[in-house]
Amino acid sequence: MQRAAPQEFDRVLSSMCTEPHPAAREAAERFLATNPGDPATYTEIARLEARVVTELGRLAGLDVPPQSAPPEGASDPDDSQTVDRGPDESESLGGRAVGVDSEGVRDAGAEPHGYVTSGGTEANIQAVRSARERCAVAEPNVVVPESAHFSFTKAADLLNVELRSVPTDADHRADLDGVAAAVDEETVLVVGVAGSTEYGRVDPIPELAAIAHDEGAYCHVDAAWGGFLLPFTDHAWNFAHAGIDSLTIDPHKCGRAAIPAGGLLFRDPEGMDALAVDTPYLESTSQASLTGTRSGAGVASAAAAIEELWPDGYRREYERTDRLAGWLADELRSRDYDVPAVELPIVVADVAPGTFEALRDRGWRLSRTGSGLARIVVMPHVTENGLRSFLADLDDVR
Amino acid sequence: MQRAAPQEFDRVLSSMCTEPHPAAREAAERFLATNPGDPATYTEIARLEARVVTELGRLAGLDVPPQSAPPEGASDPDDSQTVDRGPDESESLGGRAVGVDSEGVRDAGAEPHGYVTSGGTEANIQAVRSARERCAVAEPNVVVPESAHFSFTKAADLLNVELRSVPTDADHRADLDGVAAAVDEETVLVVGVAGSTEYGRVDPIPELAAIAHDEGAYCHVDAAWGGFLLPFTDHAWNFAHAGIDSLTIDPHKCGRAAIPAGGLLFRDPEGMDALAVDTPYLESTSQASLTGTRSGAGVASAAAAIEELWPDGYRREYERTDRLAGWLADELRSRDYDVPAVELPIVVADVAPGTFEALRDRGWRLSRTGSGLARIVVMPHVTENGLRSFLADLDDVR
């Protein structure tokens, strides 16, 4: 085979994945030949997975009792997202090995409430599946804002569930009245997005959870991309801020783990239990993951990245990319592009199709929103120099 | 983080995964930060995936027109598996880049008929899903031999499809009369196993395909584990031997790629088309995989392993493990264990529960069949010295 060269990241503005942190890469390489899907054979990686789940739970507020009511006025995006759940700087990776006994074999009685998935798509599919299993209704439906990731289309298709996609408000967030109108007694799940794929928007999560629970449905938050950024904002997005039931948070996106390392968390063990199937010829008794054999590289690299970066490293990276995105938005506006307010580090601009193609021809990896706007995701590999070079090319071709 | 040590393989007799070939490991490490799920951003890995699909297709007989009738008497396991589809020694990795244009972006009009999955479970789920989509019946069912992998239970659960599990014959192969009786007009898929998880058995594939097609159902072969062994046997198992419609073949099992690298192949493009969902904000137009972000490491390592080992390296490994499994079976029989005939390199023996536990206490990773028999998978990492050491421990503890 001709020796193929992997992707360089210097012109990648389209991806929600990034270069793994060096510690994550090293761990991935070390655990390349392990399978957390077979925990009785591969005991060490099973232990690491339990640690990752514990740490993801901590990031997502699972060690704090839920609030009984949503924070006052949290649906107003301008001034009311007052819940400060920034991490305590003194927190570090604990040794709490949830659900793994001394042999590294999961004890069915103390299963961690989540697992490391192949990515956000698997996590979202499994959240829908768990809700469908736990709500025994004849014709289940799932209500999502139209900003939800296309993995929910996959989930609905797979699971024979009706997908009710509700138009978003003028600022691309879930419209609460629209969602409330779409929900009925056959609704098994209401989805909120915390860091949407196109605009980086955070939906009013506490209100969505309240709407879901009023109808006896579950509430899931997709923080696949936003989950490692939001702890450093004052958004209300996680288990501690709202009565949500499950959450997607992907180490292989802003968590800087190697692919594949997604994350799915449930508040209650019943969420995972609903996914379990029996596993003859594995010495563990059941398996809740969608896939069978799974990547130990992803799990180990997630553990290493979180150990290395939580919380200060992630905070620094959030602050850097947040500043950079704001700067890029200003630069584009100064060139008369229409650029919506930046909430999390994604910048959207109305770049004309010819300009877009000319930039792609120069090697820039750009992508478009469903409505054709150019979209730039300011990930850890994106630098100010890179963006200056991008702007110079933009000035050149437009 | 305390530096965790990954699994050593010297006592692993339970896994269907193994140490990746050094070339596969190197390629996995090189492509760790790529995502074939986003082919317009990560163009090089998309090209490699197309090559892997082409090569898997060649291994599985997709470059040969289907036979109009099953080979005579192929259902008789003793003497009639006369179809010799051993590879031509002169074959090598070709440059046929199916379905990828010069930009590495998949052209919907020339999609390769398959993709690199996260593993056999995803491939089996997707085969069931594709059949369900293509057969518009009200209450779909899938007919499997009871030897089928538990991923079909997952698939049925996910997809709201009835699973009809048919008892196997005395030698643990699909029972044709039983399967024929279970199939009806609501059957969308009949599954045959080519290398079963417990006994390594190969079902009568041509006959199963005929039963399926007589009722208008599709036929899928699960060769997840067996697919890199069977080309060196005279079994009738693949697209060239029988009118099957889809097939699972996993590079990360006997193909010696790194996890995650499974494989799903369809004879016709409609098989893949039935899986596709639209993908806004990716520059490619649709996505057929179950997951979204996918592992470039798995894809690259599969390409490297096949380049390195097909066909001579795989043939040598098949012959070595086949001999070793036969020898182990004889050794166990000489100790008065009941050991069924070895078809592919899995050895099953009636080791008493106390002995089994004592061996696990000595660090041997052993697993059991559903009926409690010890099961030893003779993978590339298993050596004669290792098995002698295992037998010595067995003699010591029983």
Coordinates of C-alpha atoms in Angstrom, one line a residue, chain B residues 69-210:
Chain B
A69 CA -28.5 -22.8 -7.8
P70 CA -26.8 -23.9 -4.6
P71 CA -23.9 -26.3 -5.0
E72 CA -25.1 -29.9 -5.1
G73 CA -25.5 -31.4 -1.7
A74 CA -23.8 -28.5 0.1
S75 CA -26.1 -29.1 3.1
D76 CA -24.2 -32.3 3.9
P77 CA -21.5 -31.2 6.3
D78 CA -19.3 -34.3 5.7
D79 CA -18.5 -34.6 2.1
S80 CA -20.3 -32.1 -0.1
Q81 CA -18.7 -28.8 0.7
T82 CA -16.9 -29.0 -2.6
V83 CA -16.9 -25.4 -3.7
D84 CA -13.3 -24.3 -3.8
R85 CA -13.2 -20.6 -3.5
G86 CA -9.7 -20.3 -2.1
P87 CA -8.1 -17.1 -3.3
D88 CA -5.9 -16.9 -6.2
E89 CA -2.4 -16.4 -4.8
S90 CA -1.7 -13.7 -7.4
E91 CA -4.4 -11.4 -6.0
S92 CA -3.3 -8.3 -4.3
L93 CA -4.9 -5.1 -3.0
G94 CA -6.2 -3.4 -6.1
G95 CA -6.6 0.3 -6.6
R96 CA -10.3 0.2 -7.5
A97 CA -11.6 3.1 -5.5
V98 CA -15.3 2.3 -5.7
G99 CA -17.7 5.1 -5.1
V100 CA -15.2 7.8 -4.1
D101 CA -14.5 10.6 -6.5
S102 CA -11.3 12.6 -6.9
E103 CA -12.2 14.6 -3.8
G104 CA -12.7 11.5 -1.7
V105 CA -16.4 12.5 -1.4
R106 CA -18.8 9.6 -1.9
D107 CA -20.9 9.9 -5.0
A108 CA -24.4 8.8 -4.2
G109 CA -24.6 7.2 -7.7
A110 CA -21.6 4.9 -7.1
E111 CA -21.7 4.2 -3.4
P112 CA -19.6 1.2 -2.4
H113 CA -22.0 -1.6 -1.4
G114 CA -20.9 -1.7 2.2
Y115 CA -18.9 0.1 4.8
V116 CA -16.6 -0.4 7.8
T117 CA -18.8 -0.7 10.8
S118 CA -17.9 -0.4 14.5
G119 CA -18.1 -4.2 14.6
G120 CA -20.2 -7.2 13.9
T121 CA -23.0 -6.0 16.1
E122 CA -23.6 -2.8 14.1
A123 CA -23.3 -4.8 10.8
N124 CA -25.9 -7.4 12.0
I125 CA -28.2 -4.6 13.2
Q126 CA -27.9 -2.8 9.9
A127 CA -28.5 -5.9 7.9
V128 CA -31.8 -6.5 9.8
R129 CA -32.7 -2.8 9.4
S130 CA -32.0 -2.8 5.7
A131 CA -34.2 -5.9 5.2
R132 CA -37.0 -4.4 7.3
E133 CA -36.9 -1.2 5.2
R134 CA -36.9 -3.1 1.9
C135 CA -39.7 -5.5 2.8
A136 CA -42.8 -3.4 3.6
V137 CA -44.6 -5.8 5.9
A138 CA -46.7 -5.0 8.9
E139 CA -45.2 -7.2 11.5
P140 CA -41.7 -8.2 10.3
N141 CA -39.8 -11.2 11.6
V142 CA -36.3 -12.4 11.3
V143 CA -35.5 -16.1 11.4
V144 CA -32.1 -17.1 12.9
P145 CA -30.6 -20.4 14.1
E146 CA -30.3 -20.4 17.9
S147 CA -26.5 -20.3 17.3
A148 CA -26.8 -16.8 16.0
H149 CA -24.9 -14.1 17.9
F150 CA -26.8 -12.1 20.6
S151 CA -26.5 -9.0 18.4
F152 CA -29.6 -10.3 16.6
T153 CA -31.5 -10.1 19.9
K154 CA -30.3 -6.5 20.1
A155 CA -31.3 -5.9 16.5
A156 CA -34.8 -7.3 17.0
D157 CA -35.3 -5.3 20.2
L158 CA -34.1 -2.0 18.6
L159 CA -35.9 -2.5 15.4
N160 CA -39.2 -3.8 16.7
V161 CA -38.8 -7.0 14.7
E162 CA -39.9 -10.4 15.9
L163 CA -36.9 -12.7 16.4
R164 CA -37.7 -16.4 15.6
S165 CA -34.8 -18.4 16.9
V166 CA -34.8 -22.0 15.6
P167 CA -33.1 -24.9 17.4
T168 CA -30.0 -26.1 15.7
D169 CA -29.3 -29.7 14.6
A170 CA -27.3 -32.2 16.6
D171 CA -24.1 -30.7 15.3
H172 CA -25.0 -27.1 16.2
R173 CA -25.8 -26.0 12.6
A174 CA -29.0 -24.3 11.4
D175 CA -31.7 -26.9 10.9
L176 CA -33.1 -26.4 7.5
D177 CA -36.5 -28.0 8.2
G178 CA -36.9 -25.9 11.3
V179 CA -35.9 -22.7 9.5
A180 CA -38.2 -23.4 6.6
A181 CA -41.1 -24.0 9.0
A182 CA -40.4 -20.7 10.8
V183 CA -40.3 -18.6 7.7
D184 CA -43.5 -17.0 6.5
E185 CA -44.6 -14.1 4.4
E186 CA -43.8 -11.6 7.1
T187 CA -40.2 -12.8 7.2
V188 CA -37.8 -10.1 6.0
L189 CA -34.5 -11.9 6.7
V190 CA -33.1 -15.4 7.2
V191 CA -29.7 -15.5 8.9
G192 CA -27.0 -18.0 8.4
V193 CA -23.9 -18.2 10.5
A194 CA -20.5 -18.9 8.9
G195 CA -18.3 -19.5 12.0
S196 CA -20.6 -19.6 15.0
T197 CA -19.6 -17.9 18.2
E198 CA -19.9 -21.0 20.4
Y199 CA -18.9 -23.9 18.2
G200 CA -17.4 -22.3 15.1
R201 CA -19.9 -24.0 12.9
V202 CA -20.8 -23.1 9.3
D203 CA -24.5 -23.3 8.4
P204 CA -25.7 -24.6 5.1
I205 CA -25.7 -21.2 3.5
P206 CA -26.9 -21.9 -0.1
E207 CA -29.9 -23.7 1.2
L208 CA -30.8 -21.0 3.7
A209 CA -30.6 -18.4 0.9
A210 CA -32.9 -20.6 -1.2

